[in-house]
Coordinates of C-alpha atoms and ligand atoms in Angstrom, one line a residue:
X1 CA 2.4 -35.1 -16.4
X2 CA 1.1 -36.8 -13.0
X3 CA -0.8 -35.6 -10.5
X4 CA 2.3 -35.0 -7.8
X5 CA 1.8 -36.4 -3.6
X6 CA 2.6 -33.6 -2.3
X7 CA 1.6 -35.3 1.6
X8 CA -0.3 -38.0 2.1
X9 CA -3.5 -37.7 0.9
X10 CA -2.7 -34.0 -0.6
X11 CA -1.9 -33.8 -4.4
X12 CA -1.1 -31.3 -6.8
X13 CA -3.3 -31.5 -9.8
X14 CA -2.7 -28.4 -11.9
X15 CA -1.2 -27.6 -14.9
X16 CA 1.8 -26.4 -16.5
X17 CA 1.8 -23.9 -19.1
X18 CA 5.0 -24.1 -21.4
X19 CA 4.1 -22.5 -24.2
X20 CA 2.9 -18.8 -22.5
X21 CA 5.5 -16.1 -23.4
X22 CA 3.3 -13.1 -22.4
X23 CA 1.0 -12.8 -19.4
X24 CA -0.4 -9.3 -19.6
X25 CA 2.5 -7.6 -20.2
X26 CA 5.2 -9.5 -18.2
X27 CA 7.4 -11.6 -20.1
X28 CA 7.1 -15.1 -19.4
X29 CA 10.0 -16.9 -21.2
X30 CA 10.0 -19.5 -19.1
X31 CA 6.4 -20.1 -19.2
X32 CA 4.3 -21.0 -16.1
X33 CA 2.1 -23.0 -14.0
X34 CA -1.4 -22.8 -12.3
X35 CA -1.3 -25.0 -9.4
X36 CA -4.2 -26.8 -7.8
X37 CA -4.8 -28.8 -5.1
X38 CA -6.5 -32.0 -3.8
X39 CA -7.2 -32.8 -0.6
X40 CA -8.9 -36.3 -0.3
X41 CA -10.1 -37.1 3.6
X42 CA -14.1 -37.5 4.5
X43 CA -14.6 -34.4 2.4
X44 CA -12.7 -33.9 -1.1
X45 CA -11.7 -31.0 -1.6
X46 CA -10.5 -29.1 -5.0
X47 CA -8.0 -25.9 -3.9
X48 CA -9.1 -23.4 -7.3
X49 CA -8.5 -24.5 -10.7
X50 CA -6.5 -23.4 -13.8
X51 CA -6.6 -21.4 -16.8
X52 CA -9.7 -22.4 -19.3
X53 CA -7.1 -23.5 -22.3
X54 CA -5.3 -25.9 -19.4
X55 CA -8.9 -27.9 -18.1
X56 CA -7.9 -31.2 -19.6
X57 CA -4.8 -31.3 -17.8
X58 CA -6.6 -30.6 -14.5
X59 CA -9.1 -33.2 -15.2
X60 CA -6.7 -35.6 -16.0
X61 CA -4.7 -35.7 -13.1
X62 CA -8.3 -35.2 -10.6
X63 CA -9.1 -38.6 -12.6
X64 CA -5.6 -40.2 -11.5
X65 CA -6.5 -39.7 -8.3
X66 CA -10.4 -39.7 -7.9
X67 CA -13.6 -39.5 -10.6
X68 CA -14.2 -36.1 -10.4
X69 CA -17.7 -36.3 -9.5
X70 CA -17.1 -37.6 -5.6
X71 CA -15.2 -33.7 -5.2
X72 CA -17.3 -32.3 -2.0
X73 CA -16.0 -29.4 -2.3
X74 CA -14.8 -26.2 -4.4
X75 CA -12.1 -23.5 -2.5
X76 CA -11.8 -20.2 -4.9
X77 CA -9.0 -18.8 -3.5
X78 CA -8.5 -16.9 -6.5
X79 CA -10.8 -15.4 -9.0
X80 CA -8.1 -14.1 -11.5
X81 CA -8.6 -16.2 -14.5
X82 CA -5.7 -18.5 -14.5
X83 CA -7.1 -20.1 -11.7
X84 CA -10.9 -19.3 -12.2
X85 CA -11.0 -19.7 -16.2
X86 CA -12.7 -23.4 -16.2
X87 CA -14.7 -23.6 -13.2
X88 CA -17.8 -23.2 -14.6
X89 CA -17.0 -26.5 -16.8
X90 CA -15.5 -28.0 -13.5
X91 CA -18.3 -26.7 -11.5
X92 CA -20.8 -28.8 -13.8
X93 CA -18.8 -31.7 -14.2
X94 CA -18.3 -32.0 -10.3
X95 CA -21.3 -30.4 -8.8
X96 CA -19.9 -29.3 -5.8
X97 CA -22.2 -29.2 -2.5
X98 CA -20.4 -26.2 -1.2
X99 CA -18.0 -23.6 -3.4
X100 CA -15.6 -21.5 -0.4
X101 CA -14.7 -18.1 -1.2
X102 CA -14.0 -14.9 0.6
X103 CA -16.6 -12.0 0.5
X104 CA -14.9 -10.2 -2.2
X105 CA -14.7 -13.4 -3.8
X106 CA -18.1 -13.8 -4.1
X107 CA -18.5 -10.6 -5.6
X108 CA -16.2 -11.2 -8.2
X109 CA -17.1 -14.8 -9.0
X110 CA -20.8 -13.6 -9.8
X111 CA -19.1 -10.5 -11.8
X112 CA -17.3 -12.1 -13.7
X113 CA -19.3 -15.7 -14.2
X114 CA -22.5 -14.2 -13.9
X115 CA -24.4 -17.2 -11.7
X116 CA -26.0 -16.5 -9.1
X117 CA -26.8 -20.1 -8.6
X118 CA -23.5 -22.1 -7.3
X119 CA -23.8 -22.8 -4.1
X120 CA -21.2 -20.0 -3.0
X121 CA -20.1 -19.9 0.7
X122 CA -18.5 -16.9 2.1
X123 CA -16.0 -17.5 4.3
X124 CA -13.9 -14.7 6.4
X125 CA -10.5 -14.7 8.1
X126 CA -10.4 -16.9 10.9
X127 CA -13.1 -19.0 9.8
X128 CA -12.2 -22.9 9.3
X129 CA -13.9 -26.1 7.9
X130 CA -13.4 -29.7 9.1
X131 CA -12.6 -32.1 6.1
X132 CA -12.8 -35.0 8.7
X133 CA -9.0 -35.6 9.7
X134 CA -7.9 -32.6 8.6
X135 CA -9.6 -28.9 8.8
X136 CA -8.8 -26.1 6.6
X137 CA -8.4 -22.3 8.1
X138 CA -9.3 -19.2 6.2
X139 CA -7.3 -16.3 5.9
X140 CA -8.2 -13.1 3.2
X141 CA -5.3 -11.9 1.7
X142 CA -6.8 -8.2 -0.3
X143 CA -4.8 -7.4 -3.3
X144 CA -2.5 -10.1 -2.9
X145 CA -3.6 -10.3 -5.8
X146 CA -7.1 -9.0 -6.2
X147 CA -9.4 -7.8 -3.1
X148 CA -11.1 -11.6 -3.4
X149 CA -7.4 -13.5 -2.5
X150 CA -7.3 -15.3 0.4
X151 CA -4.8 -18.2 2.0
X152 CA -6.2 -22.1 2.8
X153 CA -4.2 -22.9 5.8
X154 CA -4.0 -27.0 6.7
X155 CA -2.5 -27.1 10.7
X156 CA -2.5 -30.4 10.5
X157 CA -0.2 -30.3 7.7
X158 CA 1.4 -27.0 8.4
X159 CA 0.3 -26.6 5.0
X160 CA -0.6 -23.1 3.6
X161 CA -2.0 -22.7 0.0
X162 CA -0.8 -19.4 -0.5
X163 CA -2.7 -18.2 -4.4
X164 CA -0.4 -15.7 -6.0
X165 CA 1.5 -15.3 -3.1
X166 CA 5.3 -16.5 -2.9
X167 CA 4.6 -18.0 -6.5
X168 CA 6.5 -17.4 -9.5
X169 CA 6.4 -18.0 -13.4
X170 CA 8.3 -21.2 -14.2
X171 CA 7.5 -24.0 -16.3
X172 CA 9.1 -27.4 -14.6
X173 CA 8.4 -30.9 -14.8
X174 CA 9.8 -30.8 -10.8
X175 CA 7.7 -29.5 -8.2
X176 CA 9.8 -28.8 -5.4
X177 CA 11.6 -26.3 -4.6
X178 CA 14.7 -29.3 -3.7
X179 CA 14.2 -30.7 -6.9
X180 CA 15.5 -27.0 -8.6
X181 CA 18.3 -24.7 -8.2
X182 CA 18.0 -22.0 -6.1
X183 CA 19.6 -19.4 -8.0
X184 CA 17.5 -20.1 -10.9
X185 CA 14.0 -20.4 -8.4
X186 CA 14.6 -16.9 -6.7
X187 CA 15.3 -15.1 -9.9
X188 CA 11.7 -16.2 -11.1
X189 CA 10.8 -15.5 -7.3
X190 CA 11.9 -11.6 -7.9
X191 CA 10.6 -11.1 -11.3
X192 CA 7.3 -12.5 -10.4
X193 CA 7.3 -10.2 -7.0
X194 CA 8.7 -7.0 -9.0
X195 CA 6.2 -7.5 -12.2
X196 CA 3.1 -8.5 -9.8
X197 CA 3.3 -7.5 -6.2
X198 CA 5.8 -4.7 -6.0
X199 CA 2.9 -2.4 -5.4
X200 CA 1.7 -4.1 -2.8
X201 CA 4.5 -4.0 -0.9
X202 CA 2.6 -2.5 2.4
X203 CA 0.0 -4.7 2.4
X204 CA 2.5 -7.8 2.0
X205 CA 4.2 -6.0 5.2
X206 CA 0.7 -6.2 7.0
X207 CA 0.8 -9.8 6.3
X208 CA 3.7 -11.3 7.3
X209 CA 2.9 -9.6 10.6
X210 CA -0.2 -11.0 11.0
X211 CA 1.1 -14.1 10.1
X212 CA 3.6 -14.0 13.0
X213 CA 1.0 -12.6 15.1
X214 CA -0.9 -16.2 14.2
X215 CA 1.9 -17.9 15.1
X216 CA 1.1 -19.8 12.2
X217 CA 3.6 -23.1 11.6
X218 CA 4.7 -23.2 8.4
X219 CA 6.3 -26.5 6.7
X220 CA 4.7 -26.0 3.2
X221 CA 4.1 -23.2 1.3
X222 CA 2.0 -24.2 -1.9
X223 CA 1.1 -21.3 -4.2
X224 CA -0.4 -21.2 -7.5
X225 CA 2.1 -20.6 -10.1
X226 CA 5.4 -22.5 -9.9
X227 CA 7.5 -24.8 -7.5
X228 CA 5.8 -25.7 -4.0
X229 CA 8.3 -24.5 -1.4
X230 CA 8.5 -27.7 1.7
X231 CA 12.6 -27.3 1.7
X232 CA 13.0 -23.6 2.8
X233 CA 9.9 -21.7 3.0
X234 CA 11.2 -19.1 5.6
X235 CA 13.6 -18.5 2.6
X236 CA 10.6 -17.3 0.6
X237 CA 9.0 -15.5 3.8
X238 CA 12.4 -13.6 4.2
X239 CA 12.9 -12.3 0.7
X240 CA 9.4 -11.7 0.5
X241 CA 10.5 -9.2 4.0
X242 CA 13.2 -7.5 2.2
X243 CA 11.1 -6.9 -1.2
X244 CA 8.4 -5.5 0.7
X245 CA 10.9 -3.6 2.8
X246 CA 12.2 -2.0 -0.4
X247 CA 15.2 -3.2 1.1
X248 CA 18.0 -2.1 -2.1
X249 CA 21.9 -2.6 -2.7
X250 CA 24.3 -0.5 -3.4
X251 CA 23.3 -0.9 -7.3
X252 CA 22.6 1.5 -10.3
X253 CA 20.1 0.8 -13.3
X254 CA 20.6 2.9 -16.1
X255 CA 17.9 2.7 -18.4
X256 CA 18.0 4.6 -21.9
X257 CA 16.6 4.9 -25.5
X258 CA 19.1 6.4 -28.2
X259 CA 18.3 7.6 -31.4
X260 CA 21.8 8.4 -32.8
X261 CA 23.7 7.0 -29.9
X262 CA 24.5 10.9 -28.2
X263 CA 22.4 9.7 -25.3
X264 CA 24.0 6.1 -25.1
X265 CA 27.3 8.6 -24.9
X266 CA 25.8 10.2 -22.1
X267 CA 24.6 6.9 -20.2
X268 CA 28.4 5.1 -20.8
X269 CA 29.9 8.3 -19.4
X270 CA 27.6 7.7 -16.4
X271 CA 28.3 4.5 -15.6
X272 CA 32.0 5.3 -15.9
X273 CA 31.5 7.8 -13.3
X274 CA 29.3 5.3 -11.0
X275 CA 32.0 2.9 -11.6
X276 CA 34.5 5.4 -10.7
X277 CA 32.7 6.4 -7.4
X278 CA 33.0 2.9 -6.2
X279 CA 29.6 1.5 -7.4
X280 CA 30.5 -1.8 -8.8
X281 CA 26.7 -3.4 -9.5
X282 CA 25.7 -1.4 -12.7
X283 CA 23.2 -2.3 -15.1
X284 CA 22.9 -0.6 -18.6
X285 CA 19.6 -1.1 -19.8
X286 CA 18.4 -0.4 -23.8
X287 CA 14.5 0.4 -23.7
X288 CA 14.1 -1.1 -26.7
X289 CA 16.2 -4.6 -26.1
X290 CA 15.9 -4.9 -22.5
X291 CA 11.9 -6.0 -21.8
X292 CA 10.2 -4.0 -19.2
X293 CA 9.2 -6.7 -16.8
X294 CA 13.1 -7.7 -17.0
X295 CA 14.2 -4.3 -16.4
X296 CA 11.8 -3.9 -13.1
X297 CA 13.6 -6.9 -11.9
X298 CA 16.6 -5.2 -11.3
X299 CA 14.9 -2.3 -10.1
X300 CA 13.6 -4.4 -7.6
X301 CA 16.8 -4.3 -5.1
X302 CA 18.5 -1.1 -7.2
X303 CA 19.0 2.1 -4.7
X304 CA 19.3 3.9 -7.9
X305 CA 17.7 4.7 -11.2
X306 CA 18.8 6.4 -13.7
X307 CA 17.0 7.4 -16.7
X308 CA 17.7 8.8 -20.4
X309 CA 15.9 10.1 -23.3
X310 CA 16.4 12.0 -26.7
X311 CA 14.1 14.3 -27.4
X312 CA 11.1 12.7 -29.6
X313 CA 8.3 15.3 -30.9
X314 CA 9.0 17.5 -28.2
X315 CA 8.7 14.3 -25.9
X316 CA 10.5 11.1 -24.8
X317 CA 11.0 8.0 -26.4
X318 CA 7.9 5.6 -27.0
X319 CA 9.9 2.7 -25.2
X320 CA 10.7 5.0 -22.5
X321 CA 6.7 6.5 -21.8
X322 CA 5.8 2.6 -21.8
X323 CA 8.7 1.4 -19.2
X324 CA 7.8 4.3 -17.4
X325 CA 4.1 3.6 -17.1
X326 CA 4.5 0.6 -16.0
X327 CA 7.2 1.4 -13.3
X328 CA 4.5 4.1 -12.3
X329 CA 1.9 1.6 -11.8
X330 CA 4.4 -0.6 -9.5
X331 CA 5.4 2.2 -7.2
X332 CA 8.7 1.8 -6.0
X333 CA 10.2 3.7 -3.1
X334 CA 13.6 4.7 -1.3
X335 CA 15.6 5.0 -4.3
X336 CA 17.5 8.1 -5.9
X337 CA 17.3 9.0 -9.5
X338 CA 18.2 11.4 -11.9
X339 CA 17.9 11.8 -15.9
X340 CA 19.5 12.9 -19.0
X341 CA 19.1 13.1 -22.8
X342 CA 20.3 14.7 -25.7
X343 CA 18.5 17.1 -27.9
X344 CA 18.3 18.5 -31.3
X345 CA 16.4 22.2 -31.1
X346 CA 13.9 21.8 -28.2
X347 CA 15.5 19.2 -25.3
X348 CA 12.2 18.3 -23.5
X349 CA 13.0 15.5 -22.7
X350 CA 14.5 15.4 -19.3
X351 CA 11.7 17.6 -18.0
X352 CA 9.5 15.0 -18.5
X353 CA 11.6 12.5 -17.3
X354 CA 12.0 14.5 -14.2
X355 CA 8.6 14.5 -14.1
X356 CA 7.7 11.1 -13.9
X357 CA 10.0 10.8 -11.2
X358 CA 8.8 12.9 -9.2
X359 CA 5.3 11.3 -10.1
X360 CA 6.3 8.5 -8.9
X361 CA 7.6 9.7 -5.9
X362 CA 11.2 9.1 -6.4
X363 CA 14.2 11.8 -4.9
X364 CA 16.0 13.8 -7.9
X365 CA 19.9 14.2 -6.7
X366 CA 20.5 16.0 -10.0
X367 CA 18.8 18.7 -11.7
X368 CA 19.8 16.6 -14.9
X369 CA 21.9 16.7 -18.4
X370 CA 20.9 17.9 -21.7
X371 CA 23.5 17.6 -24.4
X372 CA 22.6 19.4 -27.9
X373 CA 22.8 17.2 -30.8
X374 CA 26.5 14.7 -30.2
X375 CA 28.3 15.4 -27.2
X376 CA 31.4 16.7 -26.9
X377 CA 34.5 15.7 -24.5
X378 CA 33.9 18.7 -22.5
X379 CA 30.0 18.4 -22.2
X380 CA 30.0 14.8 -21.4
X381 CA 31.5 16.6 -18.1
X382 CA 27.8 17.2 -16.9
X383 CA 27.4 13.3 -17.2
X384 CA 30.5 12.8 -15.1
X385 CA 29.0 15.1 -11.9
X386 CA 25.6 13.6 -12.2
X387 CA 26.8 9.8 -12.5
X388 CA 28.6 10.9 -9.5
X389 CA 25.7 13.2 -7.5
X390 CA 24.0 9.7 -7.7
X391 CA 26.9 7.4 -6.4
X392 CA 27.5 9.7 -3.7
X393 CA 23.7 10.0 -3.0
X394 CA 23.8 6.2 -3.0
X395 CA 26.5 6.1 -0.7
X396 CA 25.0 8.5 1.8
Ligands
LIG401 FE1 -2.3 -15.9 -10.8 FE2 -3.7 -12.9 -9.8 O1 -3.6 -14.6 -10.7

């Protein structure tokens, strides 16, 4: 690829990764890309770097566009290490006189490269830097991703170099979000926000205030995975509102494991019974074919989850424990739930679903359905009221 203008004098020179498939857990079919920036003016300036494996493709298109060596300056916006894995080999190669980076930042960039002796500079919300024409404003982002994150704002370009924020995992040869197709762009958009940022859904809230508060103009948003957003970036700032709002539709995701299909039974009768009620956005969702990263996606904007579970070993099953983990660790709110599962002799199994709702803070409308061994017409009733205890719950 080239280094791409995204304004004059501004370029993007990371990489694209289309070979990834898994990035910690998330499924990235698509693949991905880790964005940097260039800014060339009386300083140069590198916005972070990419992922260790990818350093040739930075350096290549830094060398369309300037030897390496005349880079001023380093930003770290980032210290996650997609964006951090080859700055020590970019660090030696360019020699930066100052490397930028927020306190946390600095904390973790010695954790986690161990030297002491870069010439780190710590700089803090509000703080800015002249580049000559052009001056670039500071503002920390905590856990969006990590506690180091923080934004590079350019008001001269209404540029903001947003890190993890507002990106999404995408492998393209365009960069722009109207060189794409929307549909396809915000999908990746909400999969990247359910999978990553979900659970920081108060702290995104805190943001965008203070970014109105700023009265910050914004023409650009540039993150650091996926398409730079210059067409509609209030469309990204909007959805990104409504995500962190846990703002859901009237929508139900079931999401089962079946050993002999008795609890599939039990999750087509509920559906039935959502569809019945009214509730026409259903999704029926097989622990074991549907990947977990996928199936938060359409938690994402569901006001309902329901879940179902044979009984394993006095327990639930393995593909269950592991989507429910993870849903756990993302913490979403405001939605109703309820569970079910068949049995052989002991029928644990919705107790321990029940459990890890209400460990993860999410309103039971159903005391729940346990069917011994394969249902029957006439227990498959039980499925019927809670499928629609939910609806109506949903409706309320
Ligand atoms: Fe793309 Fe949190 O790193």
């Amino acid at each position: 690829m080239a280094a791409i203008e995204v304004k004059e004098n501004i370029y993007w020179v990371g990489a694209v990764d289309w070979n990834i498939r898994d990035f910690h857990g998330y499924s990235t079919e698509s693949g991905t890309s880790y964005n940097a920036y260039l800014i060339k003016d009386e300083k140069t300036v590198l916005f972070d770097t990419v992922k260790k494996e990818l350093k040739g493709d930075l350096l290549h298109h830094l060398r369309q566009i300037i030897d390496p060596s005349k880079i001023d300056y380093l930003v770290v916006n980032h210290v996650e290490m997609d964006h951090s894995g080859s700055l020590p080999e970019i660090i030696e190669l360019i020699k930066p006189e100052k490397i930028f980076c927020s306190p946390m930042g600095k904390k973790a960039i010695i954790e986690h490269f161990h030297r002491e002796d870069w010439p780190l500079e710590v700089v803090k919300s509000g703080d800015s830097i002249s580049l000559g024409k052009r001056s670039v404003q500071f503002i920390e982002t905590k856990m969006l991703h990590w506690p180091d994150s923080m934004f590079s704002y350019i008001p001269e370009d209404k540029l903001l170099i947003s890190s993890d924020a507002f990106g999404h995992h995408w492998a393209t040869s365009e960069r722009f979000d109207d060189e794409v197709d929307t549909d396809q762009l915000m999908k990746h958009a909400a999969k990247y926000y359910a999978n990553i940022l979900m659970i920081f859904s108060p702290v995104v809230q805190k943001l965008l205030a203070q970014v109105k508060e700023m009265n910050l103009e914004i023409e650009i948003i540039a993150p650091d995975h996926g398409i730079i957003w210059r067409k509609s970036p209030r469309m990204i700032i909007e959805a990104y509102d409504r995500w962190s709002r846990y703002e859901a539709k009237e929508k139900v995701v079931i999401i089962y494991d079946s050993m002999w299909h008795s609890t599939e039974k039990m999750a087509k009768t509920i559906m039935n019974a959502l569809q019945r009620e009214g509730i026409k956005h259903v999704k029926l969702l097989h622990a074991r074919r549907a990947h977990r990263s996928d199936i938060i996606t359409e938690i994402l904007d569901a006001g309902a989850i329901i879940l179902g579970s044979p009984t394993l070993n006095n327990n639930i099953m393995p593909a269950m424990a592991d989507i429910l983990t993870y849903l756990k660790g993302l913490r979403p709110k405001h939605k109703v739930a309820a569970a079910f599962g068949s049995f052989g002799w002991s029928g644990e199994s919705v107790k321990h679903l029940n459990n890890y709702l209400e460990e993860i803070g999410l309103e039971t409308v159903h005391p729940g359905v346990k069917i011994k061994n394969v249902p029957t017409h006439d227990s498959l009733k039980d499925c019927t009221e809670l499928g629609t205890a939910v609806a109506r719950a949903l409706k309320a």
